[in-house]
mmCIF file of C-alpha atoms in Angstrom:
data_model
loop_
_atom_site.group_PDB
_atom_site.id
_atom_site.type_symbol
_atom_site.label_atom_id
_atom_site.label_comp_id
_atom_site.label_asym_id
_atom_site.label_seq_id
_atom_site.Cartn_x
_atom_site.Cartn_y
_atom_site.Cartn_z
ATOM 1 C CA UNK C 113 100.200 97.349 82.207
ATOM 2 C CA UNK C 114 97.423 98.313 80.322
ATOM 3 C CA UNK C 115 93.954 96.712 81.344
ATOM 4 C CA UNK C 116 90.322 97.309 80.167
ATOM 5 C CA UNK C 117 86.986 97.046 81.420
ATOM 6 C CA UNK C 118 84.417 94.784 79.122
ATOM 7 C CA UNK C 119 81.330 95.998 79.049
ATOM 8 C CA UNK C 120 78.141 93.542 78.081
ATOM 9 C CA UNK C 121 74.495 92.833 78.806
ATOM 10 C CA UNK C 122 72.026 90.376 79.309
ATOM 11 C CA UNK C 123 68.408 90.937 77.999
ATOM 12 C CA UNK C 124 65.580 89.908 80.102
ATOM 13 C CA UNK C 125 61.932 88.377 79.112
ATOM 14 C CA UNK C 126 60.525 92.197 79.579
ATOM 15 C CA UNK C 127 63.038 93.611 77.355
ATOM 16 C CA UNK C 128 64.999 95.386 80.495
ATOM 17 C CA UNK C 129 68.863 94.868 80.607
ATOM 18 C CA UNK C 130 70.876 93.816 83.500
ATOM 19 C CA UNK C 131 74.440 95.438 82.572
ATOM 20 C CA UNK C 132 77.697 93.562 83.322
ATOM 21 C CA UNK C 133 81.006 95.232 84.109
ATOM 22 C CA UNK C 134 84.073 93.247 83.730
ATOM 23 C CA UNK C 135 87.808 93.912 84.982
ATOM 24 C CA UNK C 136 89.894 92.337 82.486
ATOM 25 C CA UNK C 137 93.863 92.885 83.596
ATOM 26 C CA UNK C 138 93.993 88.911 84.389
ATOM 27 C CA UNK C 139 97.925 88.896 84.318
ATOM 28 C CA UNK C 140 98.394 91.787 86.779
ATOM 29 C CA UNK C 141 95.327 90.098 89.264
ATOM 30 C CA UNK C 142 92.677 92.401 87.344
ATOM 31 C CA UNK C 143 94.678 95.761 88.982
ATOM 32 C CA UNK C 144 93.172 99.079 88.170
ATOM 33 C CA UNK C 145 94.952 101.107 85.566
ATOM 34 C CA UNK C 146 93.694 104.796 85.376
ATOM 35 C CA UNK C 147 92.246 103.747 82.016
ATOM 36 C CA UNK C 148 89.706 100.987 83.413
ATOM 37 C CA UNK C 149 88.418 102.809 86.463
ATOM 38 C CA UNK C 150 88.127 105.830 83.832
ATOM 39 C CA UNK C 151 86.299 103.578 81.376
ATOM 40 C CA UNK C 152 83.935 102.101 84.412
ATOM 41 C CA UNK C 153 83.349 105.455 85.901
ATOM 42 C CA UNK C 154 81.663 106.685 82.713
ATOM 43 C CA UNK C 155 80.065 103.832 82.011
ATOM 44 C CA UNK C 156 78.465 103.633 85.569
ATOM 45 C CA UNK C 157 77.315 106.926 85.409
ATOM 46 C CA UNK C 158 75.716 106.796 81.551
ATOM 47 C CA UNK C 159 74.057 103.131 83.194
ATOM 48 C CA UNK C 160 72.325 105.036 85.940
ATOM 49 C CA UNK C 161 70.395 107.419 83.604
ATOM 50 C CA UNK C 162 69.837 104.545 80.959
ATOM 51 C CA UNK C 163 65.756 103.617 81.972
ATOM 52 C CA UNK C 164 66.595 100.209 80.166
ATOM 53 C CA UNK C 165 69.445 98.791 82.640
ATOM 54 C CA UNK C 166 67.921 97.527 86.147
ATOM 55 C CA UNK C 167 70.857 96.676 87.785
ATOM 56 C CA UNK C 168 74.647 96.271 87.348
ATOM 57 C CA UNK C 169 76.943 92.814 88.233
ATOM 58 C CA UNK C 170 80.405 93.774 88.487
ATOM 59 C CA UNK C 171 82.931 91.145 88.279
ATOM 60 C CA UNK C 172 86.332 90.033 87.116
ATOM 61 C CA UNK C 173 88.080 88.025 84.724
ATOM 62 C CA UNK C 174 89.917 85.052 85.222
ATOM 63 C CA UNK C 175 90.059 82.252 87.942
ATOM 64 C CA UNK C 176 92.681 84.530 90.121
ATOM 65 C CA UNK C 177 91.176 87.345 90.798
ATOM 66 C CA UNK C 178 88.232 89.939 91.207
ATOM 67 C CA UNK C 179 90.620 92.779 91.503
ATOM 68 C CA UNK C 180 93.803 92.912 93.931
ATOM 69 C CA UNK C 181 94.504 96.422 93.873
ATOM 70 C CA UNK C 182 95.506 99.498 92.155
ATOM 71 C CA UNK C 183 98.238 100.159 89.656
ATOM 72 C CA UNK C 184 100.460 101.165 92.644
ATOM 73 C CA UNK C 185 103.614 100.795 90.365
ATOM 74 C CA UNK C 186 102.452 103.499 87.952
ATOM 75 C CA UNK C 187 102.130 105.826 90.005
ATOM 76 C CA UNK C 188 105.611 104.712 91.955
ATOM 77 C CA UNK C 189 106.808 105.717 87.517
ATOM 78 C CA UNK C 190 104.917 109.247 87.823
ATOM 79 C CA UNK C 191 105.960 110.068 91.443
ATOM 80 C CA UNK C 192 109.956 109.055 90.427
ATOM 81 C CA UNK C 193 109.949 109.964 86.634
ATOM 82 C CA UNK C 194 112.646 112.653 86.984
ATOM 83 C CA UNK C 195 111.137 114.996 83.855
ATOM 84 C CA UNK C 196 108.556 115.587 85.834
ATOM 85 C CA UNK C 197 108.367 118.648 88.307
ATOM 86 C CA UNK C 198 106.717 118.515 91.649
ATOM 87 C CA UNK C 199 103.793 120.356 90.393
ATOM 88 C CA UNK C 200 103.344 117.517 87.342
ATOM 89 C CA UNK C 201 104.134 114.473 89.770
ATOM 90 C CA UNK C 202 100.972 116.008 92.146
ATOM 91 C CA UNK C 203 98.408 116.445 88.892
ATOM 92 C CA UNK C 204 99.158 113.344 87.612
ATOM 93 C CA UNK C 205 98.703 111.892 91.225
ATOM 94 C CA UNK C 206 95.662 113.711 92.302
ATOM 95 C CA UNK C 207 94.082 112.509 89.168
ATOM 96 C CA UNK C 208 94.253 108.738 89.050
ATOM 97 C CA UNK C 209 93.113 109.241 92.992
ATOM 98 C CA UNK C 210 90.335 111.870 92.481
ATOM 99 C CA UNK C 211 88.753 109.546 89.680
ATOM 100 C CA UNK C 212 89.198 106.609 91.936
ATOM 101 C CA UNK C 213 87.624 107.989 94.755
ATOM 102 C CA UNK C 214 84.652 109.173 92.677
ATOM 103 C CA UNK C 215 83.942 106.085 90.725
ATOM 104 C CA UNK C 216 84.100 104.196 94.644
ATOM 105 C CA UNK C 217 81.785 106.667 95.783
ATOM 106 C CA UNK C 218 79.629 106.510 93.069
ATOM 107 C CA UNK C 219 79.341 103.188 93.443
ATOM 108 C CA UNK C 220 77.810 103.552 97.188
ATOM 109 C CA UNK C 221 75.783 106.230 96.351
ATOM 110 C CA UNK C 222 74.489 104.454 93.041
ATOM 111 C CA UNK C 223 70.565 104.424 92.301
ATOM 112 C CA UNK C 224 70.036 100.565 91.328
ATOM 113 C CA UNK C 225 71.251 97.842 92.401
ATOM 114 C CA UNK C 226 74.886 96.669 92.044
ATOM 115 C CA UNK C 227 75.767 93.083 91.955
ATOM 116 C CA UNK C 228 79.580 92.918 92.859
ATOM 117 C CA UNK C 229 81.085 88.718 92.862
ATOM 118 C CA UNK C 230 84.256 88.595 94.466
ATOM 119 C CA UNK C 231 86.506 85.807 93.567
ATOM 120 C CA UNK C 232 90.050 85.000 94.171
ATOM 121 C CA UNK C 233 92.085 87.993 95.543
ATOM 122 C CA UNK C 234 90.195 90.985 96.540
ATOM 123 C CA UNK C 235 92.710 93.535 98.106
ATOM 124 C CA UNK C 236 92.792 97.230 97.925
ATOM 125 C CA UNK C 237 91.952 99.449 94.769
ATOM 126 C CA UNK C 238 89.480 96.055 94.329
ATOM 127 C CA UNK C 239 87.870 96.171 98.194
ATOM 128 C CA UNK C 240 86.809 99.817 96.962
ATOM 129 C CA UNK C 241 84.494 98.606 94.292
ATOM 130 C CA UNK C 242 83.460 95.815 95.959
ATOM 131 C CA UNK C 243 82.372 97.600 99.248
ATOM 132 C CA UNK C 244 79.970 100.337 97.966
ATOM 133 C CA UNK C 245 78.013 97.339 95.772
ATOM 134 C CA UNK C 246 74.414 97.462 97.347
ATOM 135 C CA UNK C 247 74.630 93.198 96.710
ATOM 136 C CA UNK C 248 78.223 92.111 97.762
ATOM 137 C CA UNK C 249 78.679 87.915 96.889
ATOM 138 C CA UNK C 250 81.829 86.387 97.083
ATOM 139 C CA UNK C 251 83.261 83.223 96.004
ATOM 140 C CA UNK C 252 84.315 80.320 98.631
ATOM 141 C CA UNK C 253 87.904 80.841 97.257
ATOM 142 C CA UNK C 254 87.505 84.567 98.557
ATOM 143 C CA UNK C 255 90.937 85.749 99.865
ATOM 144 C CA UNK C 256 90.005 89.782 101.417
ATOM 145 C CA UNK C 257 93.190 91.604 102.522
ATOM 146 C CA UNK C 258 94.012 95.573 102.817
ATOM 147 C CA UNK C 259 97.764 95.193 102.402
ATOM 148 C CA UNK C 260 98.522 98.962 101.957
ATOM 149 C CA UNK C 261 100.778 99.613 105.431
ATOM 150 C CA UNK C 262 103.523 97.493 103.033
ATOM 151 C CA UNK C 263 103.804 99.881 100.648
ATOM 152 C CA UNK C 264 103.760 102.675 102.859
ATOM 153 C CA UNK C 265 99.754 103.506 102.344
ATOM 154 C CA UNK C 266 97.093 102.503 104.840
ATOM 155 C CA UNK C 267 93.338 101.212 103.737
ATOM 156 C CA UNK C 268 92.022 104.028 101.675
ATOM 157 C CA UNK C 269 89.092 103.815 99.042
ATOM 158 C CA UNK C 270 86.596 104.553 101.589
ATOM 159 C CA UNK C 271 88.142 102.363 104.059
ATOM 160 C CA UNK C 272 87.536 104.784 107.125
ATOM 161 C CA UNK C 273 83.827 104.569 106.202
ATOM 162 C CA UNK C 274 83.745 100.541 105.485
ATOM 163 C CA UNK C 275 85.937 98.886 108.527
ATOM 164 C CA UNK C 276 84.446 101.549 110.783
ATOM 165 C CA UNK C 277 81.273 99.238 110.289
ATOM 166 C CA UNK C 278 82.982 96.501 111.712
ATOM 167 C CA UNK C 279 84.002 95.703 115.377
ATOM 168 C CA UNK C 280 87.278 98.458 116.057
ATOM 169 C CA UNK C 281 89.542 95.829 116.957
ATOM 170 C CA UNK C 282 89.215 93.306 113.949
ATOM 171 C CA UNK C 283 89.205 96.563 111.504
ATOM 172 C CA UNK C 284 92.631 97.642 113.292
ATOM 173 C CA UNK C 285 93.831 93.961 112.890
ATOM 174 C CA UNK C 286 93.043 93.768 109.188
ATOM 175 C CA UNK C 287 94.875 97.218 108.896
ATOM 176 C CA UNK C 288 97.908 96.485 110.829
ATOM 177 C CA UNK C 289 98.476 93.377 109.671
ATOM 178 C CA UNK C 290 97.080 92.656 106.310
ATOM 179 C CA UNK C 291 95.679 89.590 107.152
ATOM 180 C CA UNK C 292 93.732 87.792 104.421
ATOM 181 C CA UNK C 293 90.717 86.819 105.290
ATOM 182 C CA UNK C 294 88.040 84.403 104.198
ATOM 183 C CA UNK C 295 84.733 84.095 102.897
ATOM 184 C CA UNK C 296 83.822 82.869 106.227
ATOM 185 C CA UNK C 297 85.141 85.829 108.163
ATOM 186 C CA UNK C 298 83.789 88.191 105.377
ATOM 187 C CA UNK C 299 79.978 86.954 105.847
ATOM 188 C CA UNK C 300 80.507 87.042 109.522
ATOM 189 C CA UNK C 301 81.733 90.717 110.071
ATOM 190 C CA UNK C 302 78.909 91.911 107.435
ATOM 191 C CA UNK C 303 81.558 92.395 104.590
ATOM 192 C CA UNK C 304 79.814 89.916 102.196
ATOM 193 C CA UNK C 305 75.451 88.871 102.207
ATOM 194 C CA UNK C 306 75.737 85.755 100.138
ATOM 195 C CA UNK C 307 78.529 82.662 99.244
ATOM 196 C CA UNK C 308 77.719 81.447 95.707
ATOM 197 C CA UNK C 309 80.026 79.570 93.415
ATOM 198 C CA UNK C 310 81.819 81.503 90.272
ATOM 199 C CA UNK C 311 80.568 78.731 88.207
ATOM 200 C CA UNK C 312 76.874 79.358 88.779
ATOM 201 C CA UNK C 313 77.317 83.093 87.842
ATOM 202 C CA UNK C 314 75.555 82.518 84.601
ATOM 203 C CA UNK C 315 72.516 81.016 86.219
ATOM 204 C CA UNK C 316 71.945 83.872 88.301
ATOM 205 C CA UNK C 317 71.921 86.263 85.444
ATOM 206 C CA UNK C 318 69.368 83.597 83.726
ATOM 207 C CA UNK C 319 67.079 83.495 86.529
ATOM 208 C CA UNK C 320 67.385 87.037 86.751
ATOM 209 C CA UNK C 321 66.643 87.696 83.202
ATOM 210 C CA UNK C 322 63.316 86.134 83.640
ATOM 211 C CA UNK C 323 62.036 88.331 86.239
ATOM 212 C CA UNK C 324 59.278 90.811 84.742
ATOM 213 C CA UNK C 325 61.282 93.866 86.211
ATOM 214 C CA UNK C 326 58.872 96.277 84.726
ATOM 215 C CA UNK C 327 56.375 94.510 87.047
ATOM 216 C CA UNK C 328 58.124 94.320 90.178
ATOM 217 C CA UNK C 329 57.756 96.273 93.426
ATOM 218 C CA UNK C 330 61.181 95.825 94.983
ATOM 219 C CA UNK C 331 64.059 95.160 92.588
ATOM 220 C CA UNK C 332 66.588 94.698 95.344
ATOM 221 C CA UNK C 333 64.106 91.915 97.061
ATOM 222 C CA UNK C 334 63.538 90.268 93.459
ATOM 223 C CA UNK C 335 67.521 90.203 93.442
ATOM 224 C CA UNK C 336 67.983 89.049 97.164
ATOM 225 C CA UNK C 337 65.940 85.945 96.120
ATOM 226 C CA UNK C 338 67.777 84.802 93.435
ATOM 227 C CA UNK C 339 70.699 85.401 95.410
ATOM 228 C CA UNK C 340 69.258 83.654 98.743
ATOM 229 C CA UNK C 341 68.482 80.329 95.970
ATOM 230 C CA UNK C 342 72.110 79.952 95.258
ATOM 231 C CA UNK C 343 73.603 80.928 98.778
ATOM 232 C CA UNK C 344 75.953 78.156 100.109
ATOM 233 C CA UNK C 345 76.972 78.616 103.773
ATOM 234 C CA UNK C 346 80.990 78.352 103.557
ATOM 235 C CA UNK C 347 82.405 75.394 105.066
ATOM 236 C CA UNK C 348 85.976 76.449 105.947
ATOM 237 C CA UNK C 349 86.707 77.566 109.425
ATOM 238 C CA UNK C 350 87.268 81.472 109.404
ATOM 239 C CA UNK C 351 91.060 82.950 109.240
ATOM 240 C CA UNK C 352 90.259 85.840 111.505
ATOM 241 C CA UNK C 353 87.327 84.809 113.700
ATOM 242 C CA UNK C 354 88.929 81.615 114.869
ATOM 243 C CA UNK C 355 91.022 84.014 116.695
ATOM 244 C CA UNK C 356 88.633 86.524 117.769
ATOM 245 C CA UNK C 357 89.368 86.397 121.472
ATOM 246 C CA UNK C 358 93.105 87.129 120.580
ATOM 247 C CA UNK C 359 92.626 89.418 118.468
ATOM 248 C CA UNK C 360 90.345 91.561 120.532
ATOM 249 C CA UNK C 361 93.540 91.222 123.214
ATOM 250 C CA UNK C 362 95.802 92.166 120.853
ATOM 251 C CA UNK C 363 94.275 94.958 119.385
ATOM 252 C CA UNK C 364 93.594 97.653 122.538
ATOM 253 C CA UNK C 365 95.514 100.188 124.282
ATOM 254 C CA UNK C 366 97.835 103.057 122.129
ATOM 255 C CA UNK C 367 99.732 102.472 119.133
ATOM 256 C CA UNK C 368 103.002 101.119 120.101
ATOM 257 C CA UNK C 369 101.305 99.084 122.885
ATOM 258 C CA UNK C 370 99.801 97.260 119.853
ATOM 259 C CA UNK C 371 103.021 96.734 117.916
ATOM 260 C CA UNK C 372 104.402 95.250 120.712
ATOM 261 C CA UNK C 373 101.371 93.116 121.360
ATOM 262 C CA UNK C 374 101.349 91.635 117.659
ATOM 263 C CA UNK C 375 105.392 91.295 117.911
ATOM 264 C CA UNK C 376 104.943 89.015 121.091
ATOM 265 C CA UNK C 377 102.626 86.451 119.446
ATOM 266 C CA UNK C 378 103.897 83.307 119.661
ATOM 267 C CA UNK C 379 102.021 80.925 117.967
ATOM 268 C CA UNK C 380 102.576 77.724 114.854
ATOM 269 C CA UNK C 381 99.362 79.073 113.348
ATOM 270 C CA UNK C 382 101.193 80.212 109.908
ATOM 271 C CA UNK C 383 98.283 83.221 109.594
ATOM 272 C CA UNK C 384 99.070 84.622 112.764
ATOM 273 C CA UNK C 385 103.008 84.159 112.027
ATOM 274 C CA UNK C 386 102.520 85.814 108.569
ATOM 275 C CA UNK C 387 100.323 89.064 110.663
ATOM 276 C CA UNK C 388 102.882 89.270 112.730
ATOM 277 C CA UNK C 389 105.677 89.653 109.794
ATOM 278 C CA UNK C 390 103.732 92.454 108.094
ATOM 279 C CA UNK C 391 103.496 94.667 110.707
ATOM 280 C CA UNK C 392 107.053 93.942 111.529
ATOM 281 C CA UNK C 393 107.830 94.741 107.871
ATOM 282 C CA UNK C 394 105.514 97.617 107.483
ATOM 283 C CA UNK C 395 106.204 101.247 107.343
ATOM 284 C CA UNK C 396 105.901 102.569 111.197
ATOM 285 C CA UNK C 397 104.304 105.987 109.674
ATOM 286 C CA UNK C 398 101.549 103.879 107.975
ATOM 287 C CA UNK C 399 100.794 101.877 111.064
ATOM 288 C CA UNK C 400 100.440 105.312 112.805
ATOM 289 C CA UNK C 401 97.686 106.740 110.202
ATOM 290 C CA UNK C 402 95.429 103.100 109.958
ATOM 291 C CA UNK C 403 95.686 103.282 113.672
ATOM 292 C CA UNK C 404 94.465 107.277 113.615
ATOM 293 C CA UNK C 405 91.605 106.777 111.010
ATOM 294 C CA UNK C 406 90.201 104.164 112.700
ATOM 295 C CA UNK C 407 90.198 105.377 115.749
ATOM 296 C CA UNK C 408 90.021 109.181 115.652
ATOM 297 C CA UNK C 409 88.341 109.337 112.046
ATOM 298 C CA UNK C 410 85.674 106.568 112.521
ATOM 299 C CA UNK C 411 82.429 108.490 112.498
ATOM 300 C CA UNK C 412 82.913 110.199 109.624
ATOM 301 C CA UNK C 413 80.239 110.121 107.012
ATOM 302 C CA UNK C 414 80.911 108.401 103.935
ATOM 303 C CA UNK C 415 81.731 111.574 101.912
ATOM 304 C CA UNK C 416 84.204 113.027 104.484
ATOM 305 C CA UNK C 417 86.089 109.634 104.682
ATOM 306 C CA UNK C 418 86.996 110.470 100.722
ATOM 307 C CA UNK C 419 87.969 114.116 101.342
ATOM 308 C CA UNK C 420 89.841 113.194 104.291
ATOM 309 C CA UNK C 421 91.472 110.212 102.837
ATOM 310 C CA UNK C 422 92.175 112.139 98.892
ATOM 311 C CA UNK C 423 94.375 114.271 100.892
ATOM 312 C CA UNK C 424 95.988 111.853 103.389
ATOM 313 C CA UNK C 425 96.791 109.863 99.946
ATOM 314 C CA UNK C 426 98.723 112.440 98.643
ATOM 315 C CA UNK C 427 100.252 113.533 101.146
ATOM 316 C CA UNK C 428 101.744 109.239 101.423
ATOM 317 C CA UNK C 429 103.136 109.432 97.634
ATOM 318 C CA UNK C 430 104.191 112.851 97.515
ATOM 319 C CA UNK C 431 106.451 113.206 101.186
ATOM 320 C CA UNK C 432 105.181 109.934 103.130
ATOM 321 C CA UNK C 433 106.513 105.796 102.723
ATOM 322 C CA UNK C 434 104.539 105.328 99.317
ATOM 323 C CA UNK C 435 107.846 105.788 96.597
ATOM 324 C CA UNK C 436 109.972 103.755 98.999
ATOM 325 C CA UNK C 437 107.235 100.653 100.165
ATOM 326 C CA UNK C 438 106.537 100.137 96.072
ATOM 327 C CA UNK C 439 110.237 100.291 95.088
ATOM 328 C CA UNK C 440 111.361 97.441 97.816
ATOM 329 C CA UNK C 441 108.719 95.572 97.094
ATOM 330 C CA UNK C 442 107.297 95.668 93.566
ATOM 331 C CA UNK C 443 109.763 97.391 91.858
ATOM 332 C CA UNK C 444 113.410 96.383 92.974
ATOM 333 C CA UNK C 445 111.858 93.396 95.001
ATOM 334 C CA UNK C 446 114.477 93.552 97.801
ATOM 335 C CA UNK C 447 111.871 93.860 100.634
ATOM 336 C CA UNK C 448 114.039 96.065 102.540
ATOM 337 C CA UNK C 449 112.519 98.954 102.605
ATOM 338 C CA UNK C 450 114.210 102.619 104.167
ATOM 339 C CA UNK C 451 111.274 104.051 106.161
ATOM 340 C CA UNK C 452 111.335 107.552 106.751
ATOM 341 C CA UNK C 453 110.868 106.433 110.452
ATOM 342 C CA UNK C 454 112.842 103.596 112.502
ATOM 343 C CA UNK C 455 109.754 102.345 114.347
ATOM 344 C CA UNK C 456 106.821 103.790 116.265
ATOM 345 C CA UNK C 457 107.984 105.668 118.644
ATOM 346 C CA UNK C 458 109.979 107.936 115.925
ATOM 347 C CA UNK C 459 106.684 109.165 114.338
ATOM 348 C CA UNK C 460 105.538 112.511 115.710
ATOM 349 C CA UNK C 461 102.047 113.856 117.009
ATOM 350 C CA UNK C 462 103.138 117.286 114.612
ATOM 351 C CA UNK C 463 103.806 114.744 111.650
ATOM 352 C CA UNK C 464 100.493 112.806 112.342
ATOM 353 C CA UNK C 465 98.591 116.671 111.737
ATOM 354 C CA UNK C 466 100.174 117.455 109.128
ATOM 355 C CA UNK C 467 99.343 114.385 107.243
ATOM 356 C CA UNK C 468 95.887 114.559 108.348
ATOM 357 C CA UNK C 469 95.230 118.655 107.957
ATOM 358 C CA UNK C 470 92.476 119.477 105.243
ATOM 359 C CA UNK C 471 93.197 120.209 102.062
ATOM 360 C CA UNK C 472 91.953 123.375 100.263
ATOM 361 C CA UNK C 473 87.807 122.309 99.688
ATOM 362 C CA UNK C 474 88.554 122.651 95.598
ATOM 363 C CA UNK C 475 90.837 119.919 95.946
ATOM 364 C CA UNK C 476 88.554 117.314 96.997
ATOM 365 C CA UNK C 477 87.699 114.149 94.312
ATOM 366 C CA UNK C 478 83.892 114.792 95.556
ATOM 367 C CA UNK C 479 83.998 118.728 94.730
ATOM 368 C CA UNK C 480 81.778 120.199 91.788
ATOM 369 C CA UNK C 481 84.912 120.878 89.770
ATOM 370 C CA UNK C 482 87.045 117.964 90.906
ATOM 371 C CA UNK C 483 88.042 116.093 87.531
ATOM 372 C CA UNK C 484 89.672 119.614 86.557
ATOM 373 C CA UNK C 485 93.324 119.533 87.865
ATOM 374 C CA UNK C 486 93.761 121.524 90.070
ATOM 375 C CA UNK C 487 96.548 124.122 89.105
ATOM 376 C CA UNK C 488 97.788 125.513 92.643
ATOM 377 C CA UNK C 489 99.868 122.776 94.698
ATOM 378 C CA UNK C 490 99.748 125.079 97.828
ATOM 379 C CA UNK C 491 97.268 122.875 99.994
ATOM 380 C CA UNK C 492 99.763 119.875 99.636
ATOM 381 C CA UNK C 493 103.231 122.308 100.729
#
C-alpha cells in the first residue's frame, strides 16, 4: 500500500489561494499510510505560515471514499515482523501514531479555516481529519463508523475529545457497536454543519475564489455563506436517531450490563442486527477501554485526550487485542479472532490501569521533542 496526498490550489480574483489537500489511496478506501499523513502534516503546517493561502479544503479521491481508516495492516507487518526487537516494533509504532496524532491535532488547533468534504466511507484514521476541520460538509452518501473495538482498538484520533461532544449514550453506541451512521444522524448530533453534493465541489471553490478575501472581515462567515447556498437538508431517515429512544435504553448502567443489553435486541431492523454482531464479535478488552474513555475520560481537554490516548494506543498493539483483531480480520480473514479475554467479565479493574497509566511526559505525540523517537521503552514495560 503506498498512497499519496495531492496537493493543488485554486487562485482567487484578489490573487489569495485557497489550498486543496487530497487523499489519493482510492483502492485501499483512501487509508492513511505513514507517508501521506507525513506528506499532509508538513504541508499543513508550511500552509499556515504561507500569508497567500486563506483556507484549506481537504478531501478525497474517488467515488468510495473520503478516508476509511489507517493503514492498520502495516503496522499488524511492524508489530509481527520477527527481525524486529521489541524496542524496534515500539519506535516504529510510536511513530506512525505520534505523527498521526499531531497532524489531527493540528488540524483542530489550525489558524484558518479548514474545509473538510466527507464522502463515501469515513471511519477511523479518516474521522480524525475530518473532526478537527473548523467547516465539516459531508456528502448525502456519507457512511460515519468508528469500527476500531474489531480489531482490538477503540475510537482513538481524538475520539475522547470528539464523541464526548455528543450525548454519552449515542457516543457509547457508536463505540460499542460500530454502527455506521448517516449524513442525517451526523448533522443531527453536531458531527457535520452542511449536506452538499460531491458534484458541486467545484462550484464552491469558484464562488469562493471570487470573494475579495483581502477585503473581508470574517473569512469563516464569507465561507459559511457559500456553504449555507449549497446546503441540501438530507432526505434519508437517520440510521442511529430513528432509534434514539432504544438506544438511550440500551446504553446505561456498567459495562457488562450493556453487553447484555445490546445481545438481547431482538429486532428485523438489519442495522440494529449488524450492532449487535460487532459487539458480539469484538474484543471484550476493547469494549472495556471505549466504555472507560467515555465515561471516566470525557472531560478531558483536547490535548490530554491525545496524550492519554498515544499511550493507551500502544499499549493495544504492543500487549493488548490489536496483532490478533487485524490478523482475523484483514490479514488471514477468518474472523475468528483469539481475544486475550473470553468476555467481559474476564477483563480486570488492575488490567484497565495499567492500560490507562501515563506514559513518561517525553513520550507524548504533543511534547516539544515528540517526532524524535524516543530511545527508552521503559514507560510502555
Amino acid at each position: 500500500m503506498t498512497g499519496k496526498v495531492n496537493f493543488s490550489y485554486q487562485t482567487c480574483s484578489d490573487g489569495s489561494i485557497i489550498a486543496i489537500a487530497e487523499l489519493d489511496n482510492p483502492t485501499s478506501l483512501n487509508a492513511l499510510t505513514h507517508h501521506m499523513i507525513e506528506q499532509l502534516y508538513h504541508q499543513l503546517l508550511l500552509w499556515q505560515e504561507d500569508d497567500n493561502v486563506v483556507a484549506v479544503m481537504l478531501h478525497g479521491h474517488g467515488e468510495r471514499a473520503f478516508c476509511a481508516g489507517g493503514d492498520v495492516q502495516a503496522m499488524y507487518r511492524v508489530l509481527e515482523n520477527k527481525e524486529n526487537d521489541f524496542e524496534s516494533a515500539f519506535q516504529n509504532t510510536a511513530d506512525f501514531f505520534r505523527l498521526e496524532y499531531r497532524c489531527d491535532f493540528l488540524i483542530h488547533t489550525y489558524r484558518k479555516p479548514i474545509i473538510a468534504w466527507g464522502h463515501g466511507y469515513l471511519m477511523g484514521g479518516g474521522v480524525g481529519l475530518f473532526m478537527g476541520a473548523s467547516h465539516r460538509v459531508v456528502d448525502a452518501n456519507i457512511r460515519f463508523a468508528m469500527p476500531e473495538v474489531k480489531i482490538g482498538l477503540y475510537p482513538d484520533v481524538g475520539g475522547t475529545y470528539f464523541l464526548s461532544q455528543i450525548p454519552q449514550h449515542y457516543a457509547l453506541f457508536i463505540a460499542l457497536t460500530a454502527c455506521q451512521v448517516n449524513a442525517t444522524d451526523m448533522q443531527g448530533l453536531g458531527l457535520s454543519e452542511w449536506v452538499v453534493n460531491a458534484s458541486e465541489k467545484q462550484g464552491v471553490l469558484d464562488q469562493l475564489a471570487q470573494i475579495e478575501w483581502q477585503n473581508s472581515q470574517d473569512v469563516d462567515v464569507a465561507i459559511n455563506q457559500v456553504l449555507n447556498a449549497h446546503h441540501q437538508s438530507p432526505d434519508e431517515q437517520g440510521l442511529l436517531l430513528a432509534h434514539a429512544d432504544l438506544i438511550e435504553t440500551t446504553c446505561q448502567g456498567s459495562l457488562p450490563q450493556m453487553v447484555e443489553s445490546i445481545a438481547q435486541l431482538d429486532s428485523d431492523d438489519k442495522w440494529l442486527s449488524n450492532a449487535k454482531k460487532t459487539t458480539a464479535y469484538a474484543s471484550p478488552l476493547s469494549l472495556h477501554l471505549c466504555y472507560q474513555q467515555l465515561t471516566q475520560y470525557h472531560q478531558l481537554t483536547l490535548k490530554e485526550c491525545f496524550e492519554m490516548e498515544f499511550g493507551l494506543t500502544l499499549r493495544c498493539g504492543l500487549e493488548g487485542d490489536f496483532r490478533e483483531g487485524v490478523r482475523a480480520l484483514l490479514i488471514d480473514k477468518t474472523h475468528q479472532p483469539h481475544w486475550m479475554h473470553s468476555d467481559v467479565y474476564q477483563v480486570t479493574t488492575q488490567e484497565l490501569t495499567r492500560f490507562f497509566s501515563p506514559l513518561d511526559s517525553s513520550e507524548y505525540p504533543l511534547a516539544e521533542d515528540s517526532l524524535v523517537v524516543a530511545k527508552s521503552v521503559s514507560a510502555i514495560l
